[in-house]
Coordinates of C-alpha atoms in Angstrom, one line a residue:
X49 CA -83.1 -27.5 315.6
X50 CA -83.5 -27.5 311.7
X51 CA -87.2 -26.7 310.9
X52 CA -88.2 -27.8 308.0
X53 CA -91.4 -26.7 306.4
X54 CA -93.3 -28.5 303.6
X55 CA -94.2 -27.1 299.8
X56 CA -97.6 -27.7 301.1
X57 CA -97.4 -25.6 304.0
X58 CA -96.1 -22.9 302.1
X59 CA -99.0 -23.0 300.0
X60 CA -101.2 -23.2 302.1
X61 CA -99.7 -20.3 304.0
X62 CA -99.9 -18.4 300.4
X63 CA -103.7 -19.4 299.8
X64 CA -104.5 -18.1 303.2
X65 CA -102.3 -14.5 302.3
X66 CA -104.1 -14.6 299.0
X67 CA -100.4 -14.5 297.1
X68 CA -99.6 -15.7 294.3
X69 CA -95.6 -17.4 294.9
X70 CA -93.2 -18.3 292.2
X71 CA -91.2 -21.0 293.0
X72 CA -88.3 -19.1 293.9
X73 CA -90.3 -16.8 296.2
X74 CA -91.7 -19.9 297.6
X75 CA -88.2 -21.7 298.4
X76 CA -87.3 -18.2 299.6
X77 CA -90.5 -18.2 302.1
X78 CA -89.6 -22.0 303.0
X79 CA -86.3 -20.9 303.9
X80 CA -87.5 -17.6 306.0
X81 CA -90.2 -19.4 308.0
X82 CA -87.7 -22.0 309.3
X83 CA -85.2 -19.5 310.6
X84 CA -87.9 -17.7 312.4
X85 CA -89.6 -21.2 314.0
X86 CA -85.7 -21.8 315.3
X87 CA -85.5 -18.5 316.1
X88 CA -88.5 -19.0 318.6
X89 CA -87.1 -22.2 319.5
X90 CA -83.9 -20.6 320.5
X91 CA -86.4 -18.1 322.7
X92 CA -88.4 -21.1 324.5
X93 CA -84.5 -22.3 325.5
X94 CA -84.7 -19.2 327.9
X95 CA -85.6 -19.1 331.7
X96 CA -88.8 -17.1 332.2
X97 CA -89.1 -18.3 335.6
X98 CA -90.2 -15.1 337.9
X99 CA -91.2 -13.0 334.6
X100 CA -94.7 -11.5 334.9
X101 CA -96.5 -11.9 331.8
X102 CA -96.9 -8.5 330.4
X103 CA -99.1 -7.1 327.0
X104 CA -96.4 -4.1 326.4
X105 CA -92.8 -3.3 326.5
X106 CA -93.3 -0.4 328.6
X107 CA -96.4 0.6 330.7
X108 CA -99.3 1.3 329.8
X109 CA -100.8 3.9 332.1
X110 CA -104.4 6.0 331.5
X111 CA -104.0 9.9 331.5
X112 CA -107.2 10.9 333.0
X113 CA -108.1 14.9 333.5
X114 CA -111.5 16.3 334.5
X115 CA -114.2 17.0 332.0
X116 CA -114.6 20.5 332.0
X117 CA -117.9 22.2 330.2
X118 CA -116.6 25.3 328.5
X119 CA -119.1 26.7 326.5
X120 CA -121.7 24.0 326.5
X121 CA -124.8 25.9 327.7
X122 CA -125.1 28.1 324.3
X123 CA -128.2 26.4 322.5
X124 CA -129.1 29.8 321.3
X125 CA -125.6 30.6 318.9
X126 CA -125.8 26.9 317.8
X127 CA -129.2 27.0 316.8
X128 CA -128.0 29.9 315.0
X129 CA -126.5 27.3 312.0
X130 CA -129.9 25.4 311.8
X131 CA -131.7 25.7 308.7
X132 CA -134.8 24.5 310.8
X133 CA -135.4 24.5 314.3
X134 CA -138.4 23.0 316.7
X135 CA -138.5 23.2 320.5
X136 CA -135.0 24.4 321.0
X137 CA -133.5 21.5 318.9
X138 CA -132.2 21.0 315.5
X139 CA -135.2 19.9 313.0
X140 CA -134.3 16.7 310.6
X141 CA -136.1 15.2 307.7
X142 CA -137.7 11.8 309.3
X143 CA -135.8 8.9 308.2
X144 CA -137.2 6.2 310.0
X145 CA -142.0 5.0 308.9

């Protein structure tokens, strides 16, 4: 199947990439976009009957581990770097009337 894509599609297409074509780069783009629409016309020709649907090549899997708390109970040596400090806590210029 010969796709064959318009001048005005091509600008369009440019206008919307915000690229300025010559007229060779746009025959060159004309010619490039209808081998990849028969390209995916020579991929809906396959049988995908049975094929799950998938997002990924390979699977995806989440590596959890256990939070562990190593030295999170040491307000003292942070409050160490505080320029100022109220109530245990870091002290900070208001920012909000």
């Amino acid at each position: 199947m010969a796709n064959i894509i318009s001048d005005e599609t091509i600008e369009y297409v440019g206008i919307l990439a915000k690229l300025k074509l010559t007229k060779e780069e746009q025959e060159a783009a004309k010619k490039d976009m209808g081998r990849m629409l028969d390209y995916i016309d020579k991929l809906n020709e396959l049988n995908t009957d049975g094929v799950e649907p998938m997002s990924h090549v390979f699977p995806v899997n989440n590596v959890f581990r256990e939070d562990v708390v190593i030295h999170g109970n040491d307000r003292e040596n942070i409050l160490k770097n505080a320029p100022e400090k109220k109530d245990g806590a870091f002290k900070v210029p208001k920012t909000v009337e």
